[in-house]
Coordinates of C-alpha atoms and ligand atoms in Angstrom, one line a residue:
M101 CA -145.7 -12.7 12.6
Y102 CA -146.2 -12.7 8.9
W103 CA -146.9 -9.7 6.8
N104 CA -147.9 -11.8 3.8
K105 CA -148.5 -15.3 5.0
P106 CA -149.7 -16.9 1.7
V107 CA -146.5 -15.8 0.0
E108 CA -144.1 -16.2 2.9
T109 CA -145.2 -19.8 3.5
M110 CA -145.8 -20.8 -0.1
E111 CA -145.1 -24.4 -1.1
R112 CA -141.6 -24.7 -2.7
E113 CA -143.0 -26.1 -5.9
A114 CA -145.4 -23.2 -6.4
L115 CA -142.7 -20.8 -5.5
E116 CA -140.3 -22.2 -8.1
K117 CA -143.0 -22.2 -10.8
L118 CA -143.6 -18.5 -10.1
Q119 CA -139.8 -17.9 -10.1
L120 CA -139.5 -19.5 -13.5
E121 CA -142.4 -17.5 -15.0
R122 CA -141.0 -14.2 -13.7
L123 CA -137.4 -15.1 -14.7
Q124 CA -138.6 -15.8 -18.3
H125 CA -140.5 -12.5 -18.3
T126 CA -137.6 -10.5 -17.0
V127 CA -135.1 -12.1 -19.5
R128 CA -137.4 -11.2 -22.4
R129 CA -137.8 -7.7 -21.1
V130 CA -134.1 -6.9 -20.8
Y131 CA -133.3 -8.6 -24.1
Q132 CA -135.8 -6.3 -25.8
C133 CA -135.2 -3.1 -23.9
V134 CA -131.5 -3.1 -22.8
P135 CA -128.9 -3.2 -25.6
F136 CA -126.2 -4.2 -23.0
Y137 CA -128.0 -7.3 -22.0
R138 CA -129.0 -8.2 -25.5
E139 CA -125.4 -7.9 -26.7
R140 CA -124.0 -9.9 -23.7
M141 CA -126.6 -12.7 -24.3
Q142 CA -125.9 -12.8 -28.0
A143 CA -122.1 -13.0 -27.3
A144 CA -122.9 -15.9 -25.0
G145 CA -125.1 -17.5 -27.6
V146 CA -128.2 -17.5 -25.5
E147 CA -131.7 -16.2 -26.3
P148 CA -134.7 -15.7 -24.0
G149 CA -136.3 -18.9 -25.3
D150 CA -133.4 -20.9 -24.0
I151 CA -134.6 -20.3 -20.4
Q152 CA -136.8 -23.4 -19.9
S153 CA -136.0 -24.2 -16.3
L154 CA -134.6 -22.4 -13.3
S155 CA -131.2 -24.1 -13.8
D156 CA -131.0 -22.5 -17.2
I157 CA -130.3 -19.3 -15.4
R158 CA -126.6 -20.4 -15.5
K159 CA -126.6 -20.0 -19.3
L160 CA -127.0 -16.2 -18.7
P161 CA -123.9 -14.0 -18.4
T162 CA -123.2 -12.4 -15.0
T163 CA -123.3 -8.7 -14.4
E164 CA -120.8 -6.7 -12.3
K165 CA -120.7 -3.3 -10.7
T166 CA -118.4 -2.1 -13.5
D167 CA -121.2 -2.8 -16.0
L168 CA -123.3 -0.4 -14.1
R169 CA -120.5 2.1 -14.1
D170 CA -119.9 1.7 -17.8
N171 CA -123.6 2.2 -18.6
Y172 CA -123.9 5.2 -16.2
P173 CA -126.4 6.7 -15.7
F174 CA -129.4 5.2 -17.5
G175 CA -127.9 2.6 -19.8
L176 CA -129.4 -0.4 -17.9
F177 CA -132.9 0.9 -17.5
A178 CA -135.5 -1.4 -18.9
A179 CA -138.5 1.1 -18.6
P180 CA -139.0 4.3 -20.5
Q181 CA -137.9 7.4 -18.5
E182 CA -141.5 8.6 -18.1
E183 CA -142.2 5.5 -16.1
I184 CA -139.3 6.0 -13.7
V185 CA -140.5 7.6 -10.4
R186 CA -137.4 7.3 -8.2
I187 CA -133.7 7.3 -8.5
H188 CA -131.2 6.0 -5.9
A189 CA -127.4 5.7 -6.1
S190 CA -124.6 4.1 -4.3
S191 CA -120.8 4.3 -4.5
G192 CA -119.2 2.9 -7.6
T193 CA -115.8 1.6 -8.3
T194 CA -114.6 5.0 -9.5
G195 CA -115.6 8.6 -8.9
K196 CA -119.1 8.3 -10.4
P197 CA -121.9 6.6 -8.4
I198 CA -123.9 3.7 -9.7
V199 CA -127.6 4.6 -10.3
A200 CA -130.8 2.6 -9.9
G201 CA -134.2 3.6 -11.3
Y202 CA -137.6 2.5 -10.0
T203 CA -141.0 2.5 -11.6
A204 CA -144.1 2.9 -9.3
H205 CA -144.4 -0.9 -9.4
D206 CA -140.8 -1.3 -8.2
V207 CA -141.4 1.1 -5.3
S208 CA -144.5 -1.0 -4.4
V209 CA -142.6 -4.3 -4.6
W210 CA -139.9 -2.7 -2.5
S211 CA -142.3 -1.6 0.2
E212 CA -143.9 -5.1 0.2
V213 CA -140.6 -6.8 0.8
V214 CA -139.5 -4.4 3.5
A215 CA -142.9 -4.8 5.2
R216 CA -142.3 -8.6 5.2
C217 CA -138.9 -7.9 6.8
L218 CA -140.6 -5.9 9.5
G219 CA -143.0 -8.7 10.0
C220 CA -139.9 -11.0 10.6
A221 CA -138.9 -8.6 13.4
H222 CA -142.5 -8.9 14.8
I223 CA -143.2 -5.3 14.0
S224 CA -146.9 -4.5 13.6
R225 CA -149.2 -1.5 13.1
D226 CA -148.8 -0.7 16.8
D227 CA -145.1 0.1 16.4
T228 CA -143.3 3.3 16.0
V229 CA -140.1 2.8 13.9
Q230 CA -137.4 5.4 14.1
V231 CA -135.7 5.3 10.8
S232 CA -132.1 6.3 11.4
Y233 CA -130.6 5.2 8.2
G234 CA -129.6 8.1 6.0
Y235 CA -132.4 9.5 3.8
G236 CA -131.3 10.5 0.3
L237 CA -129.7 8.7 -2.5
F238 CA -128.8 5.9 -0.1
T239 CA -131.6 3.3 -0.1
G240 CA -131.6 2.7 3.6
G241 CA -133.8 5.6 4.8
L242 CA -136.5 5.7 2.2
G243 CA -136.5 2.0 1.7
L244 CA -137.3 1.3 5.4
H245 CA -139.7 4.3 5.5
Y246 CA -141.9 3.0 2.7
G247 CA -142.0 -0.5 4.3
V248 CA -143.0 0.9 7.6
E249 CA -145.8 3.0 6.0
R250 CA -146.9 0.0 3.9
M251 CA -147.4 -2.0 7.1
G252 CA -149.3 0.8 8.7
A253 CA -146.8 1.3 11.5
K254 CA -145.6 4.7 12.3
A255 CA -142.4 6.0 10.7
V256 CA -140.2 8.6 12.4
P257 CA -137.8 9.7 9.7
T258 CA -134.9 11.0 11.9
S259 CA -132.3 10.0 9.3
A260 CA -128.8 9.3 10.7
G261 CA -126.9 11.6 13.0
N262 CA -127.3 13.9 15.9
T263 CA -127.4 11.2 18.5
Q264 CA -128.7 13.4 21.3
R265 CA -131.7 14.4 19.3
Q266 CA -132.3 10.7 18.3
L267 CA -132.4 9.8 22.0
M268 CA -134.7 12.7 22.9
L269 CA -137.2 11.7 20.1
M270 CA -136.8 8.0 20.9
E271 CA -137.9 8.7 24.5
D272 CA -140.6 11.4 23.8
L273 CA -142.2 9.7 20.8
G274 CA -142.0 6.2 22.4
S275 CA -140.1 4.6 19.5
T276 CA -140.5 0.8 19.8
A277 CA -138.0 0.0 17.0
I278 CA -135.0 1.5 15.4
A279 CA -133.5 0.9 12.0
C280 CA -129.9 2.0 11.4
T281 CA -126.4 0.6 10.7
P282 CA -125.1 -1.7 13.5
S283 CA -122.2 0.7 14.0
Y284 CA -124.6 3.6 14.6
A285 CA -126.6 1.4 17.0
L286 CA -123.4 0.8 18.9
M287 CA -122.8 4.6 19.0
I288 CA -126.3 5.2 20.4
G289 CA -125.8 2.4 22.9
E290 CA -122.5 3.9 24.0
A291 CA -124.1 7.3 24.4
L292 CA -126.8 5.8 26.6
R293 CA -124.2 4.0 28.7
D294 CA -122.0 7.0 29.1
E295 CA -124.9 9.0 30.4
N296 CA -126.0 6.3 32.7
F297 CA -129.4 6.6 30.9
D298 CA -132.1 4.7 32.6
L299 CA -133.3 2.3 29.8
T300 CA -136.7 1.9 31.3
R301 CA -137.5 5.4 30.0
L302 CA -137.4 3.9 26.5
K303 CA -140.0 1.7 24.9
L304 CA -137.4 0.4 22.4
K305 CA -137.6 -3.4 21.8
T306 CA -136.3 -4.2 18.3
G307 CA -133.5 -3.1 16.0
I308 CA -133.3 -3.6 12.3
F309 CA -129.6 -3.4 11.4
G310 CA -127.8 -3.8 8.1
A311 CA -126.0 -2.1 5.3
E312 CA -122.6 -3.3 6.6
P313 CA -121.1 -6.5 7.8
W314 CA -121.4 -7.2 11.6
T315 CA -120.8 -10.1 13.8
E316 CA -122.6 -12.2 16.5
K317 CA -120.5 -10.6 19.1
M318 CA -121.5 -7.1 17.9
R319 CA -125.1 -8.3 18.1
D320 CA -124.7 -9.3 21.7
E321 CA -123.1 -6.0 22.5
I322 CA -125.9 -4.0 20.9
Q323 CA -128.6 -6.1 22.5
K324 CA -127.0 -5.5 25.9
L325 CA -126.4 -1.8 25.5
L326 CA -129.9 -1.1 24.2
N327 CA -131.8 -3.9 25.8
I328 CA -133.4 -4.9 22.5
K329 CA -133.5 -7.8 20.0
A330 CA -131.2 -7.0 17.1
L331 CA -132.0 -8.4 13.7
D332 CA -130.1 -8.4 10.4
I333 CA -131.4 -7.0 7.2
Y334 CA -129.7 -7.2 3.8
G335 CA -129.9 -5.7 0.5
L336 CA -128.1 -3.6 -2.1
T337 CA -128.9 -0.7 -4.4
E338 CA -128.3 -2.7 -7.5
T339 CA -131.1 -5.1 -6.7
I340 CA -133.6 -2.9 -4.9
G341 CA -132.0 -1.7 -1.6
P342 CA -132.8 -3.1 1.9
G343 CA -135.3 -5.9 1.9
V344 CA -133.7 -8.6 -0.2
A345 CA -133.3 -10.7 2.9
M346 CA -134.1 -10.6 6.6
E347 CA -133.5 -12.5 9.7
C348 CA -136.6 -13.8 11.6
M349 CA -137.2 -13.3 15.3
E350 CA -137.9 -17.0 15.8
A351 CA -134.5 -18.3 14.7
Q352 CA -132.2 -15.2 14.7
N353 CA -130.1 -17.4 12.4
G354 CA -129.8 -16.6 8.8
L355 CA -131.7 -14.3 6.5
H356 CA -134.8 -15.3 4.5
V357 CA -134.4 -14.2 0.9
W358 CA -137.7 -13.2 -0.7
E359 CA -137.4 -15.7 -3.5
D360 CA -140.6 -14.6 -5.3
H361 CA -138.7 -11.5 -6.2
F362 CA -135.0 -12.5 -6.2
I363 CA -133.3 -15.7 -7.4
I364 CA -130.1 -16.4 -5.6
E365 CA -127.1 -18.5 -6.5
I366 CA -123.8 -19.0 -4.6
I367 CA -120.8 -19.3 -6.8
D368 CA -117.1 -19.8 -6.3
P369 CA -115.8 -16.3 -6.8
D370 CA -112.7 -17.5 -8.7
T371 CA -114.2 -20.1 -11.1
G372 CA -117.8 -18.8 -11.2
D373 CA -119.0 -22.4 -10.6
E374 CA -122.0 -23.0 -8.4
V375 CA -121.1 -24.3 -4.9
P376 CA -123.2 -26.8 -3.0
D377 CA -125.8 -25.6 -0.5
G378 CA -124.2 -24.8 2.9
E379 CA -120.8 -23.9 1.4
M380 CA -119.5 -20.4 1.5
G381 CA -119.3 -18.4 -1.8
E382 CA -120.2 -15.3 -3.6
L383 CA -123.9 -14.4 -3.7
V384 CA -125.3 -13.8 -7.1
I385 CA -128.8 -12.2 -7.4
T386 CA -131.3 -12.0 -10.3
T387 CA -134.2 -9.7 -9.8
I388 CA -137.3 -11.2 -11.3
S389 CA -140.0 -8.6 -10.8
K390 CA -138.3 -5.3 -11.3
E391 CA -139.1 -3.1 -14.3
G392 CA -137.0 0.0 -14.0
M393 CA -133.6 -1.6 -13.7
P394 CA -133.7 -5.4 -13.5
T395 CA -130.3 -7.0 -12.7
I396 CA -129.4 -10.3 -14.2
R397 CA -127.1 -12.6 -12.3
Y398 CA -125.6 -9.7 -10.4
R399 CA -122.3 -10.5 -8.7
T400 CA -122.7 -8.9 -5.3
H401 CA -119.1 -9.8 -4.1
D402 CA -120.8 -10.6 -0.8
L403 CA -119.8 -13.9 0.9
T404 CA -122.4 -16.1 2.3
A405 CA -123.9 -19.6 2.1
I406 CA -127.4 -21.0 1.6
I407 CA -129.0 -22.6 4.6
P408 CA -131.1 -25.4 3.0
E409 CA -132.9 -26.6 6.1
P410 CA -136.4 -25.3 6.7
C411 CA -136.8 -22.6 9.3
A412 CA -138.7 -22.9 12.6
C413 CA -140.7 -19.8 11.7
G414 CA -142.6 -21.6 8.9
R415 CA -141.4 -19.4 6.1
T416 CA -140.5 -21.4 3.0
H417 CA -138.1 -18.9 1.5
R418 CA -134.6 -20.1 1.9
R419 CA -132.1 -18.5 4.2
I420 CA -128.6 -17.2 3.7
Q421 CA -126.0 -17.1 6.5
R422 CA -125.1 -13.7 8.0
L423 CA -123.0 -11.9 5.4
R424 CA -119.4 -12.7 6.1
G425 CA -117.7 -9.8 4.3
R426 CA -117.0 -9.0 0.7
T427 CA -114.7 -10.7 -1.7
D428 CA -113.4 -7.3 -2.5
D429 CA -112.8 -5.9 1.1
M430 CA -110.7 -9.0 1.7
L431 CA -107.2 -7.8 2.3
I432 CA -104.3 -10.0 1.2
I433 CA -101.5 -9.3 3.6
R434 CA -98.3 -11.2 3.2
G435 CA -100.3 -13.8 1.2
V436 CA -102.9 -14.2 4.0
N437 CA -106.5 -13.3 3.5
V438 CA -107.8 -11.0 6.2
F439 CA -111.3 -9.8 6.8
P440 CA -111.9 -6.8 9.0
S441 CA -114.8 -8.7 10.6
Q442 CA -112.3 -11.3 11.8
V443 CA -110.5 -8.6 13.8
E444 CA -113.8 -7.4 15.1
A445 CA -114.8 -10.8 16.2
A446 CA -111.4 -11.1 18.0
I447 CA -111.6 -7.9 20.0
V448 CA -115.3 -7.5 20.9
G449 CA -115.8 -8.6 24.4
I450 CA -112.3 -8.2 25.6
P451 CA -112.6 -6.3 28.9
G452 CA -111.1 -2.8 28.6
I453 CA -111.5 -2.7 24.9
A454 CA -114.2 -0.8 22.9
P455 CA -115.6 -2.4 19.7
R456 CA -113.9 0.2 17.6
Y457 CA -111.0 -0.5 15.3
L458 CA -109.2 0.5 12.2
L459 CA -106.9 -1.6 10.0
V460 CA -104.0 0.3 8.5
V461 CA -102.1 -1.7 5.9
D462 CA -98.8 -0.5 4.6
R463 CA -95.7 -1.7 2.8
V464 CA -92.4 -1.2 4.5
N465 CA -89.2 -2.5 2.8
N466 CA -91.4 -4.5 0.4
M467 CA -93.1 -6.2 3.3
D468 CA -96.8 -5.8 4.1
V469 CA -97.4 -4.6 7.6
L470 CA -100.7 -4.6 9.4
E471 CA -101.3 -2.1 12.1
V472 CA -104.5 -2.6 14.1
Q473 CA -105.7 0.4 16.0
V474 CA -108.1 -0.5 18.8
E475 CA -109.8 1.8 21.2
L476 CA -109.7 1.5 25.0
A477 CA -113.0 1.4 26.7
P478 CA -113.6 4.6 28.7
E479 CA -114.2 2.9 32.0
L480 CA -111.0 0.9 31.9
L481 CA -108.7 3.7 31.1
S482 CA -105.6 2.9 33.2
D483 CA -102.4 4.9 33.2
E484 CA -100.6 2.0 34.7
V485 CA -98.0 1.2 32.0
R486 CA -97.7 -2.4 33.1
K487 CA -101.5 -3.0 32.8
L488 CA -101.7 -1.4 29.4
E489 CA -98.8 -3.4 28.1
E490 CA -100.4 -6.6 29.2
L491 CA -103.7 -5.6 27.6
Q492 CA -101.9 -4.7 24.3
R493 CA -100.3 -8.2 24.3
Q494 CA -103.6 -9.8 25.0
V495 CA -105.4 -8.0 22.2
A496 CA -102.7 -8.6 19.7
R497 CA -102.7 -12.3 20.6
A498 CA -106.4 -12.5 20.2
I499 CA -106.3 -11.0 16.7
E500 CA -103.2 -13.0 15.6
Q501 CA -105.0 -16.2 16.6
V502 CA -108.0 -15.4 14.4
I503 CA -106.2 -14.0 11.3
G504 CA -103.1 -16.1 11.5
L505 CA -100.8 -13.1 11.0
G506 CA -98.6 -10.9 13.3
V507 CA -99.9 -7.4 13.9
N508 CA -98.7 -4.2 15.3
L509 CA -101.3 -3.3 17.8
R510 CA -101.9 0.3 18.8
L511 CA -104.2 1.0 21.8
M512 CA -106.0 4.3 21.1
N513 CA -107.6 6.7 23.5
P514 CA -111.3 6.4 23.9
G515 CA -113.1 8.3 21.2
S516 CA -110.1 8.7 19.0
I517 CA -111.1 6.4 16.1
E518 CA -113.4 8.2 13.7
R519 CA -117.1 7.7 14.4
S520 CA -119.5 7.1 11.7
E521 CA -123.2 7.7 11.4
G522 CA -123.4 5.6 8.4
K523 CA -121.0 2.9 7.3
S524 CA -117.8 2.9 9.2
R525 CA -114.4 2.9 7.5
R526 CA -112.6 -0.1 8.8
V527 CA -109.5 -0.2 6.5
V528 CA -106.9 2.2 5.4
D529 CA -104.7 0.6 2.7
K530 CA -101.6 2.7 2.1
R531 CA -99.9 0.2 -0.1
V532 CA -98.9 1.3 -3.5
L533 CA -98.7 -1.9 -5.6
Ligands
DLL92 O1 -126.5 -0.9 2.1 C1 -128.8 -1.3 1.4 C2 -129.2 -1.5 2.8 C3 -129.7 -0.4 3.5 C4 -129.2 -2.7 3.4 C5 -130.1 -0.6 4.8 C6 -129.6 -2.9 4.7 C7 -130.1 -1.8 5.4 P1 -125.6 -0.4 -0.7 O2 -125.2 0.9 -0.2 O3 -125.8 -0.5 -2.2 O4 -127.0 -0.8 -0.1 O5 -124.6 -1.4 -0.2 C8 -124.8 -2.8 -0.4 O6 -123.7 -3.3 1.7 O7 -123.4 -5.5 -1.1 C9 -123.1 -5.6 1.3 O8 -121.7 -5.6 1.0 C10 -123.4 -4.5 2.4 N1 -124.5 -5.0 3.2 C11 -125.8 -4.6 3.1 N2 -126.5 -5.2 4.1 C12 -125.7 -6.0 4.8 C13 -125.8 -6.9 5.9 C14 -127.3 -1.0 1.2 N3 -126.9 -7.0 6.6 C15 -123.7 -3.6 0.3 N4 -124.7 -7.5 6.3 C16 -123.9 -5.1 0.1 C17 -123.5 -7.3 5.7 C18 -124.4 -5.8 4.2 N5 -123.3 -6.5 4.7

């Protein structure tokens, strides 16, 4: 189901022509309006007129989160303040957040791309979408909300939190879809399971989950607990918010990037060189239709790969693989790279274990130690020491096999790892380097 079929199925050649026009326009705009970009481009010896083809994008300097921090709050805005109608913010690298500004046109583009994402999830005007992402400076709530309204479906702006109330409204209002973080979806699913809730009382059929990394195993778990189809949505404040890319129902494999608004590159995070299609690297995004705060070659620190093959759904916009983690949440423990999502993949599905975990990294006698805390599932709580010891060994082995590193495993009582209604905290790094 397409929201905007002509654009979503556009011939590649026409799409690339449009991309180039919009790229040239955006580069001229930031060169004229944003001293930061002009200075960076001058330092790199490049002018707007040098962008003659899409591959010329590589002549442009990249941008980092620290550039947003250094130009806090409005330094990267490319539209006059009186044209800005919305501000959002997200956590920065220090105490101050990073800020994004939107013109009315930007809000409209954003609603359009989110409406396309909803179409990917087969949501239509007949649907009631419970928006359980946080409303506020975070882009999740309002981003989804505007997309739902643009489509003409019904938005229920519950925001995150108060799970019992979410469930009551879900049943009473007949929500057919929910949009929230995958970890909150799990929390809701667990609440349903714990109450032996009869799922036939709900009309829920689809979930639109993103804002944090998750895994296929977690998808299976959520789909089972809520009896829905769970789809992945991606985006970041710096480039617009949710709606940069979305999985389609047909393939449930990779996220279509709306390439008429965003140009993507995948680079080697160490060298900055482009990597071939299909290879994992860091996603770099250039916004080509934003006015308020365009971002040029923004280094997301998100790891993914381009899926070059056409998709069964007929959309021509290329897909990226499910986001694998961030280059900067990667832990280096005794020289080994460890991703929290690897631990998750190892533990989800082990009988007796809940999909809740926390990595605690410390340095003892100059040696990195990794403690993994994992929650026992409520139904399998056994006080038989022998059984628990066996389970502990089994879980530790499963993790060690995936990450290639010995771990101290702590089985935790059900419910004892901090719950989150937004993004979960998966790592506590106590090392002082
Ligand atoms: O999380 C925007 C968003 C809201 C996306 C709702 C999807 C749904 P930020 O707070 O700026 O924006 O965080 C952006 O979150 O660089 C990724 O590291 C991570 N992220 C977002 N979506 C996904 C996803 C929103 N589907 C950062 N899978 C990004 C993995 C994701 N990571």
